[in-house]
mmCIF file of C-alpha atoms and ligand atoms in Angstrom:
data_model
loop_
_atom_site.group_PDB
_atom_site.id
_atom_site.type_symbol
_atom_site.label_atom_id
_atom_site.label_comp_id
_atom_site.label_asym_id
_atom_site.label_seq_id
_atom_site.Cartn_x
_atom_site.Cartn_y
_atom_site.Cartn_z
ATOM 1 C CA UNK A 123 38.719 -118.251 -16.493
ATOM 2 C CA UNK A 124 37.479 -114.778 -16.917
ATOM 3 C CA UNK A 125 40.587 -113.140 -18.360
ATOM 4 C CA UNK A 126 40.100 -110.941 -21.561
ATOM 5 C CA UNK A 127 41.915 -113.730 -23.684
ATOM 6 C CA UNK A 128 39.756 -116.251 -22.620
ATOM 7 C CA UNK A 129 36.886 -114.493 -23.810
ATOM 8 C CA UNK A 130 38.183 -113.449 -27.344
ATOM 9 C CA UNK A 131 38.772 -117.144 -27.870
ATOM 10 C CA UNK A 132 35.478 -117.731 -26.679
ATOM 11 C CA UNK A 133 33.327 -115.104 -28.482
ATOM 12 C CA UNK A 134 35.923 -114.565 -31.403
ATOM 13 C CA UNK A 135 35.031 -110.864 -30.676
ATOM 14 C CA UNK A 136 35.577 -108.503 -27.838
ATOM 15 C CA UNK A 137 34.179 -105.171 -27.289
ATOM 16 C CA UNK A 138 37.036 -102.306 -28.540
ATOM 17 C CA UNK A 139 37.776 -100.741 -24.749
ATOM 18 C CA UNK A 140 38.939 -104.830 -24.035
ATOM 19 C CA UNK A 141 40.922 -105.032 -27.867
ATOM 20 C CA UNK A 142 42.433 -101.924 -26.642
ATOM 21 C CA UNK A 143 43.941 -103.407 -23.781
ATOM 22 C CA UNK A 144 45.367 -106.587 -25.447
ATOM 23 C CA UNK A 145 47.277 -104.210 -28.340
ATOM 24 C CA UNK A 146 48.659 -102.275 -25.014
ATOM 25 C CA UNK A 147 49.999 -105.447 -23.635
ATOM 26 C CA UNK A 148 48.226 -107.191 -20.943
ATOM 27 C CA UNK A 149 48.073 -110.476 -21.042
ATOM 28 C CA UNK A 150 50.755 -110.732 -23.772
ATOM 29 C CA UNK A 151 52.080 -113.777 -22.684
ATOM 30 C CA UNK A 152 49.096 -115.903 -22.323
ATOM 31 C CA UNK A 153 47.548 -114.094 -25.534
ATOM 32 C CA UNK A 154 50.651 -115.320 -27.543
ATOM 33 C CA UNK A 155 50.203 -118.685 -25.943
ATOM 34 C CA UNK A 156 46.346 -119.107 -27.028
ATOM 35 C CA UNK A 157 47.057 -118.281 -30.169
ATOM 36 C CA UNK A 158 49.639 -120.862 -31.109
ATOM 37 C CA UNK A 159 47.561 -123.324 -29.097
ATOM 38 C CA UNK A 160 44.208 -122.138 -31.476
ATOM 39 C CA UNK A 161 46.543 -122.612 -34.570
ATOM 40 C CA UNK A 162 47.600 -126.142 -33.355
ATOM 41 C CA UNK A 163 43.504 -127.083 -32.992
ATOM 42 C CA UNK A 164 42.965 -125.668 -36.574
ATOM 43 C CA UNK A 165 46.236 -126.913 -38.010
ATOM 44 C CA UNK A 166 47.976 -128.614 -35.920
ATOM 45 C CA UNK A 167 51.771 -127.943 -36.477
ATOM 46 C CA UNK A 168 51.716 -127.382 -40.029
ATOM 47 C CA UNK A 169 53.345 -124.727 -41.682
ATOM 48 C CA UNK A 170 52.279 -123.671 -45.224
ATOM 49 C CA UNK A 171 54.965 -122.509 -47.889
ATOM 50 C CA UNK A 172 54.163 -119.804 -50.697
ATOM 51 C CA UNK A 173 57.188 -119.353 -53.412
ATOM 52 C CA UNK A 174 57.427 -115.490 -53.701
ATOM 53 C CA UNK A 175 58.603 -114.516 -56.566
ATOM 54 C CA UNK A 176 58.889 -110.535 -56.847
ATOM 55 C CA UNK A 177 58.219 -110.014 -60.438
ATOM 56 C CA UNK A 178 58.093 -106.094 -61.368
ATOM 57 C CA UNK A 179 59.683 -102.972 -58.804
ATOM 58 C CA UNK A 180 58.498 -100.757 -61.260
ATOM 59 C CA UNK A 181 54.831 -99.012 -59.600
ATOM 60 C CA UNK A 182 52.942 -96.104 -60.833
ATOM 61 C CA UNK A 183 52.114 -95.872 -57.089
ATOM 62 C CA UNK A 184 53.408 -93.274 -55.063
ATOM 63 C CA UNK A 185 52.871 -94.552 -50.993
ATOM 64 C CA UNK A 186 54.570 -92.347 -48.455
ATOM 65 C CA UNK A 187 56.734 -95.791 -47.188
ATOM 66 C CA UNK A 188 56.936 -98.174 -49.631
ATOM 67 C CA UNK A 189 60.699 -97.785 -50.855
ATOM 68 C CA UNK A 190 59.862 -99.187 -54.624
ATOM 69 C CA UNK A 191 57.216 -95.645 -54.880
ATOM 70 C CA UNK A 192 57.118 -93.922 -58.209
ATOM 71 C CA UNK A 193 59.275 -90.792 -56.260
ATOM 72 C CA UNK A 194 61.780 -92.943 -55.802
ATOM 73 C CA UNK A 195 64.356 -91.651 -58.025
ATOM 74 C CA UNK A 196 67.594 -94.255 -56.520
ATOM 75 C CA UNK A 197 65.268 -97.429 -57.222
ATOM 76 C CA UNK A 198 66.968 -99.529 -59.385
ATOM 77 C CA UNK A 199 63.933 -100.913 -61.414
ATOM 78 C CA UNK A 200 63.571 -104.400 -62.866
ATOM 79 C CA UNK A 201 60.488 -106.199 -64.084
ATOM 80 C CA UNK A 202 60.438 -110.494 -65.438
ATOM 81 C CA UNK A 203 59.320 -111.866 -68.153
ATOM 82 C CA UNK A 204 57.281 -114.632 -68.693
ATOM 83 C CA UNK A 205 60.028 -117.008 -69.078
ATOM 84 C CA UNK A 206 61.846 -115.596 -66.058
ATOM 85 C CA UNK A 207 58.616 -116.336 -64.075
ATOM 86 C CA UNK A 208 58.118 -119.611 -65.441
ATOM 87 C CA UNK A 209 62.087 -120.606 -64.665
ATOM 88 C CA UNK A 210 61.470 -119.796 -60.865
ATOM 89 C CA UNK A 211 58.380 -121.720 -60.548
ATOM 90 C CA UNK A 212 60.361 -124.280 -62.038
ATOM 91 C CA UNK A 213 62.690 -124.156 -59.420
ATOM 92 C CA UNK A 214 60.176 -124.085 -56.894
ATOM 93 C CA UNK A 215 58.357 -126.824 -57.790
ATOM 94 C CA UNK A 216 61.801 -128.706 -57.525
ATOM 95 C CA UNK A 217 61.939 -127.159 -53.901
ATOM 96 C CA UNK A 218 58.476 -128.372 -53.242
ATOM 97 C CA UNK A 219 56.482 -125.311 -53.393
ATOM 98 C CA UNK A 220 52.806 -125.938 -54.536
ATOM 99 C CA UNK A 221 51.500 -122.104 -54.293
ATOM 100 C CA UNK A 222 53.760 -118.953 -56.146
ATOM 101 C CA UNK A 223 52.740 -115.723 -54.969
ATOM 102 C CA UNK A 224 53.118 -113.191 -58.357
ATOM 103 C CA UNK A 225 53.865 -109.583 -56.322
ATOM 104 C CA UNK A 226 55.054 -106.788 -58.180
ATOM 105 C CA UNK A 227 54.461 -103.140 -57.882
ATOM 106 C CA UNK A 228 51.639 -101.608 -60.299
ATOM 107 C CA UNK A 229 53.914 -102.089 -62.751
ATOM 108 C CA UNK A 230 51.461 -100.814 -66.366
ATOM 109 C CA UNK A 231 53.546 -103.262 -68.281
ATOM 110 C CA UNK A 232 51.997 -106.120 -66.844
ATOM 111 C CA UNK A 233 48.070 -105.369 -69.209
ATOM 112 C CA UNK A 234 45.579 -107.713 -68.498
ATOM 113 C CA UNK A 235 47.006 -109.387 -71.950
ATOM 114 C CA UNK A 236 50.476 -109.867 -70.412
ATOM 115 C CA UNK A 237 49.688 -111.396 -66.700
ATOM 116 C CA UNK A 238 46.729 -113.590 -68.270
ATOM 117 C CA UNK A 239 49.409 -114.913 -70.397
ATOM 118 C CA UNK A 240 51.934 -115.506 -67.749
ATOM 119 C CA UNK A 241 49.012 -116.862 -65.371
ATOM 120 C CA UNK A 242 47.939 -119.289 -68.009
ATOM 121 C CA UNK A 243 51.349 -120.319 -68.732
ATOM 122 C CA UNK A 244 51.979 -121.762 -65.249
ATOM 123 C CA UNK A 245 48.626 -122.877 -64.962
ATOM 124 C CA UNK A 246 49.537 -125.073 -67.362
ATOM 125 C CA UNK A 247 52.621 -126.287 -66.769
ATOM 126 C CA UNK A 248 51.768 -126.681 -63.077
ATOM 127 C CA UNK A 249 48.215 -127.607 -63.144
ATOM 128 C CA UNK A 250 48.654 -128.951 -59.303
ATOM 129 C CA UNK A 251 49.574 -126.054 -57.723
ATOM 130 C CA UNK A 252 47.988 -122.567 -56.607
ATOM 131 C CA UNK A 253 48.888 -119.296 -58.383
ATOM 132 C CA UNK A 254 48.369 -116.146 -56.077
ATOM 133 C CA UNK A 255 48.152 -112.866 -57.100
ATOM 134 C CA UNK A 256 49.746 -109.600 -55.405
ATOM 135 C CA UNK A 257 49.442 -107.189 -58.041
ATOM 136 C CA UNK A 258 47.580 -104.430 -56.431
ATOM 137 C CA UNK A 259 44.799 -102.735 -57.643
ATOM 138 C CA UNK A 260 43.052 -103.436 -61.174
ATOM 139 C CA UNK A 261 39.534 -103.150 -63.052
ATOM 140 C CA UNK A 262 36.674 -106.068 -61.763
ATOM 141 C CA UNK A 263 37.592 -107.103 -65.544
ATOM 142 C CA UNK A 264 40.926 -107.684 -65.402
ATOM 143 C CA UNK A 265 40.232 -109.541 -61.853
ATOM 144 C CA UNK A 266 38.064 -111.708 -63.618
ATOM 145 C CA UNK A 267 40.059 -112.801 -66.573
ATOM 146 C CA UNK A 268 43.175 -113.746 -64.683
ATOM 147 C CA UNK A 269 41.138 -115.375 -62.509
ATOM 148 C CA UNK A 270 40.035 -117.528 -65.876
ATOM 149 C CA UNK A 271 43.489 -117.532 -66.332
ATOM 150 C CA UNK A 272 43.839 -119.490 -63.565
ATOM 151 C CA UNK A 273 44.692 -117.874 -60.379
ATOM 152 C CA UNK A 274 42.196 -118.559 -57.205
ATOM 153 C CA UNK A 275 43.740 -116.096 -54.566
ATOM 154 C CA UNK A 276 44.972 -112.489 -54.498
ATOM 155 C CA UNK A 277 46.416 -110.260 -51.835
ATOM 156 C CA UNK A 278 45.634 -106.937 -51.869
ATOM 157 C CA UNK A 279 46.335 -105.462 -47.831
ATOM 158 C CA UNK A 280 43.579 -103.519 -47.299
ATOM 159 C CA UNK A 281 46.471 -100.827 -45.427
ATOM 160 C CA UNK A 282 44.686 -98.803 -43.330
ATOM 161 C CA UNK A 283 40.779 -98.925 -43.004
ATOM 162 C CA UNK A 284 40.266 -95.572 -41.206
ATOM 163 C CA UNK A 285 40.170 -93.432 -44.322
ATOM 164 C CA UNK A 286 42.048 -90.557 -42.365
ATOM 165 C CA UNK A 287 44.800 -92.574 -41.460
ATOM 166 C CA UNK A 288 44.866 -93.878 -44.938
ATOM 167 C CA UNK A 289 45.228 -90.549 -46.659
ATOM 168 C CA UNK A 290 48.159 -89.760 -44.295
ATOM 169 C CA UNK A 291 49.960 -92.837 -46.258
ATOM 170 C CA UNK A 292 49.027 -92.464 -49.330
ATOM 171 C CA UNK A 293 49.107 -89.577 -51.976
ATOM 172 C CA UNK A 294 45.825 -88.015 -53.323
ATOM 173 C CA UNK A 295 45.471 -90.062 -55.765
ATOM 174 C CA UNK A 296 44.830 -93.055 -54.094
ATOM 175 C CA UNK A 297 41.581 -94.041 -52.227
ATOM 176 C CA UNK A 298 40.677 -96.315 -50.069
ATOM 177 C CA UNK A 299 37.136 -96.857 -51.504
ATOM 178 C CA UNK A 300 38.773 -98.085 -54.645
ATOM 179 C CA UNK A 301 40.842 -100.432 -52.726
ATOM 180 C CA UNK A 302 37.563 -101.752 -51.159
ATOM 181 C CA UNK A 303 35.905 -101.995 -54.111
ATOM 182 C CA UNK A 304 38.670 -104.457 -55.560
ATOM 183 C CA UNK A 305 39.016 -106.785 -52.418
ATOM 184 C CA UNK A 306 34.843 -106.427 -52.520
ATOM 185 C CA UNK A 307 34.776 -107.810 -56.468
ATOM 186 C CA UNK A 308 37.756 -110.401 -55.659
ATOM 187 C CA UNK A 309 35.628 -112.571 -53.101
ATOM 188 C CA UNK A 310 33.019 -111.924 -55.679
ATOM 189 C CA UNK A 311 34.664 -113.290 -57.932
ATOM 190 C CA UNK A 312 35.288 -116.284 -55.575
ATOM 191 C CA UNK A 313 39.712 -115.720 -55.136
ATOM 192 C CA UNK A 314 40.520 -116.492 -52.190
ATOM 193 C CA UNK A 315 41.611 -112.841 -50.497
ATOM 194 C CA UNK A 316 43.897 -111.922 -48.842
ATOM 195 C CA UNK A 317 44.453 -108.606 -46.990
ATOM 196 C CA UNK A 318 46.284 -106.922 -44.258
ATOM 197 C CA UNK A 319 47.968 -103.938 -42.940
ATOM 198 C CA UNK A 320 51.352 -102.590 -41.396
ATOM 199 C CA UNK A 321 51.598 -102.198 -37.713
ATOM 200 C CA UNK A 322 53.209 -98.933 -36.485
ATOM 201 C CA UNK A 323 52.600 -97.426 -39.829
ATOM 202 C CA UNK A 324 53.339 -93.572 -39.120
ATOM 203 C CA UNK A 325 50.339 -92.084 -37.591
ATOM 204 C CA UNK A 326 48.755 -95.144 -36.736
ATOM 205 C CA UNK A 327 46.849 -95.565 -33.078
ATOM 206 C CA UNK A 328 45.270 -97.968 -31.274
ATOM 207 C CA UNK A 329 42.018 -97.360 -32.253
ATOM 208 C CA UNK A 330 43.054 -97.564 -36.126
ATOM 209 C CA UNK A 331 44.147 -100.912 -35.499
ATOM 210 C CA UNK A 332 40.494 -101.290 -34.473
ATOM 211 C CA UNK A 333 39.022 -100.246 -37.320
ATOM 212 C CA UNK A 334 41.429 -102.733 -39.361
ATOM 213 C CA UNK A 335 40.200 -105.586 -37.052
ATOM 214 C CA UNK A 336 36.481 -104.470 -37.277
ATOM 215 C CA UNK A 337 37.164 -104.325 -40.929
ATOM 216 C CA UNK A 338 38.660 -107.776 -41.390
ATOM 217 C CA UNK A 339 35.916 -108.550 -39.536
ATOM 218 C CA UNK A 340 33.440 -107.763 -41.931
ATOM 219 C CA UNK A 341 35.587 -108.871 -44.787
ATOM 220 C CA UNK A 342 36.483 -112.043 -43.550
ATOM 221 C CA UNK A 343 39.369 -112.721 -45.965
ATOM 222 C CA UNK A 344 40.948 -116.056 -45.931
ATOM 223 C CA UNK A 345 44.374 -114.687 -45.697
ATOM 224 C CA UNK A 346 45.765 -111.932 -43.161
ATOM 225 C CA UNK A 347 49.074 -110.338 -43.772
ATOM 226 C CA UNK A 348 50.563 -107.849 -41.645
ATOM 227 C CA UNK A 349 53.739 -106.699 -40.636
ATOM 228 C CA UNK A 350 55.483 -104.024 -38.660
ATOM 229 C CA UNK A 351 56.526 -100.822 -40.636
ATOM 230 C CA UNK A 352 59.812 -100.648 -41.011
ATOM 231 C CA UNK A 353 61.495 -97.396 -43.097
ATOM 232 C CA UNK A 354 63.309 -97.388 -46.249
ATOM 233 C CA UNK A 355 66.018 -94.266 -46.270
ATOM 234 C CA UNK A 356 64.338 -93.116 -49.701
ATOM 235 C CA UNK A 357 61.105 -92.386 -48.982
ATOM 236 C CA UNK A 358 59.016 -89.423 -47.163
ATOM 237 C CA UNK A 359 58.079 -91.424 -43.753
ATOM 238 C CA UNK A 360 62.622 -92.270 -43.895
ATOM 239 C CA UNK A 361 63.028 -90.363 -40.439
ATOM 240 C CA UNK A 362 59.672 -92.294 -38.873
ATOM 241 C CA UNK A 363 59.809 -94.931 -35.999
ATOM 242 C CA UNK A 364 60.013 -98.200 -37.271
ATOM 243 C CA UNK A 365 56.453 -100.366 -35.915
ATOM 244 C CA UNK A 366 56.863 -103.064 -33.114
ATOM 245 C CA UNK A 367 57.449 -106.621 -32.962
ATOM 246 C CA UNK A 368 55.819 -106.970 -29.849
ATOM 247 C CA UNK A 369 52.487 -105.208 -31.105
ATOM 248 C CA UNK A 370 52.948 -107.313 -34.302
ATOM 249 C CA UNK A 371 52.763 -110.516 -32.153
ATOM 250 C CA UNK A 372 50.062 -109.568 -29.878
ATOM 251 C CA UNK A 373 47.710 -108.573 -33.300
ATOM 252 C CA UNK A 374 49.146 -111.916 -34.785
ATOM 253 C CA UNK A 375 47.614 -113.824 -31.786
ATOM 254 C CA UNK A 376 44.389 -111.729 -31.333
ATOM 255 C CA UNK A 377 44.034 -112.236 -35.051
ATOM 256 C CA UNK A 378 44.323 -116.162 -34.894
ATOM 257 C CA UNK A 379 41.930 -115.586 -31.785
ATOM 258 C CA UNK A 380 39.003 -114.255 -34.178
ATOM 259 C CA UNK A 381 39.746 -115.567 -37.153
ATOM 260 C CA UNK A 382 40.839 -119.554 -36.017
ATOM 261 C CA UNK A 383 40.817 -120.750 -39.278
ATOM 262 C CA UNK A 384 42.699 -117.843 -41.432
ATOM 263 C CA UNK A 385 45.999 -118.306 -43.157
ATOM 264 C CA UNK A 386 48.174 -115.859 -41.146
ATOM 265 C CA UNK A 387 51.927 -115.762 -42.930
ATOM 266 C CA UNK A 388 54.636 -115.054 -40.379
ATOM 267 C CA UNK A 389 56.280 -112.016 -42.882
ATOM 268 C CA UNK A 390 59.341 -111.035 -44.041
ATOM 269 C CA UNK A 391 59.496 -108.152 -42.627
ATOM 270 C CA UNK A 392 58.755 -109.482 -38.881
ATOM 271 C CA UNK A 393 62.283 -111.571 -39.949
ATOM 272 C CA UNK A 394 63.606 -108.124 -40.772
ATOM 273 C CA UNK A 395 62.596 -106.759 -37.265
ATOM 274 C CA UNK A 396 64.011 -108.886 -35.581
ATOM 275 C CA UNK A 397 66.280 -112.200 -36.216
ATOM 276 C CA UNK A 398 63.827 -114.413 -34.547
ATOM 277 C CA UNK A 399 61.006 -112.695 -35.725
ATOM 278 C CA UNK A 400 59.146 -115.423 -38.321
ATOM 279 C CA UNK A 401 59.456 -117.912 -35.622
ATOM 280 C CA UNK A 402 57.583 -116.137 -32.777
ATOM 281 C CA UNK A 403 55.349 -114.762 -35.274
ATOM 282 C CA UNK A 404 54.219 -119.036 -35.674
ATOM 283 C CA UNK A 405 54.692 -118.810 -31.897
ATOM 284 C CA UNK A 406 52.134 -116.519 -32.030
ATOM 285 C CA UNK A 407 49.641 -117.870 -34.126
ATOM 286 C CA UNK A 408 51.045 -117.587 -37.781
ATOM 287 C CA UNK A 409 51.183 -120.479 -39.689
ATOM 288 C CA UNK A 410 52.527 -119.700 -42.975
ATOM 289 C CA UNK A 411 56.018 -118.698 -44.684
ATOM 290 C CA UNK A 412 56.744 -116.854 -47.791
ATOM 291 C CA UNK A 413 60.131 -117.724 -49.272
ATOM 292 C CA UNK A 414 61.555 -116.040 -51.993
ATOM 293 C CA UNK A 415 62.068 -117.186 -55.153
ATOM 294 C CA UNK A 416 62.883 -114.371 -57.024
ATOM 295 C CA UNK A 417 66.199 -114.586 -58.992
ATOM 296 C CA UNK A 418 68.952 -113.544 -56.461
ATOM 297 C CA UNK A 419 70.203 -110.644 -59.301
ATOM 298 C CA UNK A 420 66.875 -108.623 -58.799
ATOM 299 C CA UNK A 421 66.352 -109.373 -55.196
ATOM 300 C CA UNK A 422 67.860 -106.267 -53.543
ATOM 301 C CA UNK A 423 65.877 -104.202 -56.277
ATOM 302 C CA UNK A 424 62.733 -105.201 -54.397
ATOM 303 C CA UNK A 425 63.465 -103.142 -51.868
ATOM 304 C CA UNK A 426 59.914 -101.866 -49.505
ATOM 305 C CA UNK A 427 61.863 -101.302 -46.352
ATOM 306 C CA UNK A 428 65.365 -101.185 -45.711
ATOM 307 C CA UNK A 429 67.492 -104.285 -44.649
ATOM 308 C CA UNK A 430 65.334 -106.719 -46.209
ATOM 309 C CA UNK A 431 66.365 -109.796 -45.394
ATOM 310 C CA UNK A 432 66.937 -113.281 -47.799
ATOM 311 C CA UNK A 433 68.179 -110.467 -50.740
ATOM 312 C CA UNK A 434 71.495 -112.247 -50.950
ATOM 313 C CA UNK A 435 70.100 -116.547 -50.545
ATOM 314 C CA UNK A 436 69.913 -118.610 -53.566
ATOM 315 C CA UNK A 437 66.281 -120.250 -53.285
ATOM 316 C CA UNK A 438 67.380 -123.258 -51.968
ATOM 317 C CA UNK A 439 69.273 -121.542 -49.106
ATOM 318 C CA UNK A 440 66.048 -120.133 -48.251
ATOM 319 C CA UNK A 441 64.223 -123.186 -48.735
ATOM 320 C CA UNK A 442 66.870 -125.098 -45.999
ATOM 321 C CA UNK A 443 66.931 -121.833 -43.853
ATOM 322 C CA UNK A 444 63.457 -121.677 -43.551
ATOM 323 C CA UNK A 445 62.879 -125.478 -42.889
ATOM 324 C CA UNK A 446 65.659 -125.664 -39.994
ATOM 325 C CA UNK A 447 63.916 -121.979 -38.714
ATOM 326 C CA UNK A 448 60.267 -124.004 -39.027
ATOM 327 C CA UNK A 449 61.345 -127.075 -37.390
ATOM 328 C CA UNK A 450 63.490 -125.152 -34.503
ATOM 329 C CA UNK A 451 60.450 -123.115 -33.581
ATOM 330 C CA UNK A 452 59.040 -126.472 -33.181
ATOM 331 C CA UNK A 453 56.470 -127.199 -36.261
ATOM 332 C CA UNK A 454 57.039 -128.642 -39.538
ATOM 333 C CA UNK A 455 56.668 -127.233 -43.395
ATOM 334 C CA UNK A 456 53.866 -128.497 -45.213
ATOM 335 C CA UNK A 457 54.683 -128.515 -49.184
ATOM 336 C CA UNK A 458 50.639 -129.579 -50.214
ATOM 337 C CA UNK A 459 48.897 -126.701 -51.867
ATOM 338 C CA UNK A 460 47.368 -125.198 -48.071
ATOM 339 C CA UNK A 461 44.314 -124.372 -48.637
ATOM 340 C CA UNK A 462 41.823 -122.253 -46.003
ATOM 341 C CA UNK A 463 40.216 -124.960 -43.954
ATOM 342 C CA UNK A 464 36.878 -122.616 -43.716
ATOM 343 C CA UNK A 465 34.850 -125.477 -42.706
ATOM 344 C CA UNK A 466 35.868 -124.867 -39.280
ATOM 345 C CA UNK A 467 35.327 -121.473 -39.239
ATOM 346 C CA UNK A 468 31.997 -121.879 -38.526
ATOM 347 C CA UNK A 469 32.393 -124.638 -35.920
ATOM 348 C CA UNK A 470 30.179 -126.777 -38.401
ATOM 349 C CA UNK A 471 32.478 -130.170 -39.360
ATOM 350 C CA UNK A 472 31.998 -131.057 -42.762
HETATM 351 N N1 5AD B 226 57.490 -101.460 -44.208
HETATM 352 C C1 5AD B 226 56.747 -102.572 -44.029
HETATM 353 N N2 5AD B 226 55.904 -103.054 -44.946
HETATM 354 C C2 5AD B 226 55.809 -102.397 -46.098
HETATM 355 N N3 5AD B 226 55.043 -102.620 -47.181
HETATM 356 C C3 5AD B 226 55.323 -101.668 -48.092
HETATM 357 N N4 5AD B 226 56.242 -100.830 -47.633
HETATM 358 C C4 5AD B 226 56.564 -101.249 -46.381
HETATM 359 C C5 5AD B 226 57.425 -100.770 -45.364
HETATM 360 N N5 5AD B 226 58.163 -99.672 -45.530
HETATM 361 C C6 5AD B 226 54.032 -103.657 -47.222
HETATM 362 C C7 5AD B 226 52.672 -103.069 -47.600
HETATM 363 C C8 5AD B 226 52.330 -103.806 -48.900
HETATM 364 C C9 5AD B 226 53.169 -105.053 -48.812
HETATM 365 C C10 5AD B 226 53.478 -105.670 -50.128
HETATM 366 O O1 5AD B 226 54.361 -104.615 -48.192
HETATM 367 O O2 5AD B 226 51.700 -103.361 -46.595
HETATM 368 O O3 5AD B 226 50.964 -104.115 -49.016
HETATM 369 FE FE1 FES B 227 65.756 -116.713 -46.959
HETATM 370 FE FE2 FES B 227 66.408 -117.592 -44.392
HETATM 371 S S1 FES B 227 64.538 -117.678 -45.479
HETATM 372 S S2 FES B 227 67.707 -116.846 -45.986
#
């Protein structure tokens, strides 16, 4: 077979002019099928779960759509302590959850003293089980001590890696050689990174989306997260088109395409899109879920986008929801700790 799908699963790579024609949509539907099938040769039908628990929507941070930005003068902020954060591991743990995701907004509270102290507090309670970091960006000091601490991945989306299209989403302040600098000294580091970016961000082309795959490309994180853009009412970008799910599907796939072996969550926000969304997102070639186990009082406080779903579920309601959702789309939730199986990336067996 000589279609353009069959050669990005061949080469892992395809010249941009070819990319270009799989983000407009031809070949979708055999595209979306080799990229579950890829995910089923890596991982067969095993779906990792991450406990998310949202722990600060305060941010210094002020990005054009991210509904918790500093600007954001109807946020109603919230950050948890340690205890909090320890309670809802707890809870996860009972639910089976062997990684918690820690994502908060650059919240100045948390000091390197604070989150070292609430890394090394479930580090030790749950010495069997992953602690991510989502935290944003921080010195290559503080990276390394809470990685002493205890945590072994961090995402830090990456957002846009055409520096243009990255100052039209963020304010001055912000640079994208800083946030390339931090996912540079994470893998040093030796986290496990993730990054990612938002499709249909305002402003956004096909030929950015290039330059994010040609830039994952070269980073080669473990983890890729991205999701469509979807607007929050409070925010600059609140009168911009909301991204695609279709285009979010198609990258999901061409993403599982080059990177075979990456852990590729199916995101809340593609359930937002779209009620269905998560599960053709694994259709697609994702093969990891986030629930949320954030206490339900603070949920709707961690508000990016508007409509956000699972604000009003008890943990375990997500925990059944997303099982019946995982098993309907026709895999099954893996609660081990998931992590990258990079041996294969290289085709080399172990
Ligand atoms: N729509 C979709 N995703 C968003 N994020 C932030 N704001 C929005 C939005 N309005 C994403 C960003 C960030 C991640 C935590 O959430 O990519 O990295
Ligand atoms: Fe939270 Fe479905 S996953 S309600």
């Amino acid at each position: 077979m000589s279609t353009i799908t069959e050669r990005l699963k061949q080469h892992r790579d395809l010249p941009d002019e070819d990319l270009l024609r799989l983000l407009e949509g031809q070949e979708e539907e055999t595209l979306i099928a080799e990229g579950d099938k890829v995910r089923r040769e890596n991982y067969g039908d095993a779906v990792y779960v991450r406990g998310l628990i949202e722990f600060s929507s305060f941010c210094r941070n002020d990005c054009y759509y991210c509904g918790i930005r500093r600007s954001n003068r109807k946020a109603d902020r919230y950050r948890l302590d340690r205890e909090t954060i320890l309670s809802c591991c707890r809870e996860g743990y009972g639910l089976g959850y062997r990684t918690f995701v820690l994502q908060g907004g650059e919240d100045p509270y948390y000091t390197d003293q604070v989150l070292t102290g609430i890394v090394e507090a479930i580090h030790r309670e749950f010495p069997d089980c992953a602690i991510t970091l989502s935290a944003g960006e921080r010195t290559t000091e503080s990276y390394r001590k809470l990685f002493e601490a205890g945590a072994r991945r961090y995402l830090l989306r990456h957002e846009a890696a055409d520096p243009d299209l990255y100052r039209m989403l963020h304010p001055a302040g912000m640079r994208l050689d800083n946030r390339i600098r931090c996912l540079r000294d994470l893998k040093e580091i030796g986290y496990q990174v993730g990054s990612g970016f938002m499709v249909g961000a305002p402003g956004q082309t096909g030929e950015h989306l290039i330059r994010d795959i040609r830039f994952l490309q070269e980073l080669e994180p473990d983890m890729i997260g991205i999701g469509p853009y979807l607007r929050h009412e409070n925010t600059p970008f609140r009168d911009r088109e909301d991204g695609s799910m279709q285009l979010t599907l198609r990258l999901i796939a061409i993403l599982r395409l080059i990177f075979p072996w990456a852990l590729i969550p199916s995101t809340t926000a593609l359930g937002t899109i779209h009620p269905s969304g998560r599960e053709l997102g694994l259709q697609a070639g994702a093969n990891v879920v986030m629930p949320n186990l954030s206490p339900v009082e603070v949920r709707e406080k961690y508000e990016l986008y508007d409509n956000k779903i699972c604000t009003g579920e008890e943990s375990a309601q997500c925990r059944s929801c997303l099982e019946a959702r995982v098993f309907a789309a026709g895999y099954r939730i893996v609660t081990d700790i998931g992590d990258v199986k990079k041996n294969r990336a290289s085709g080399h067996d172990l």
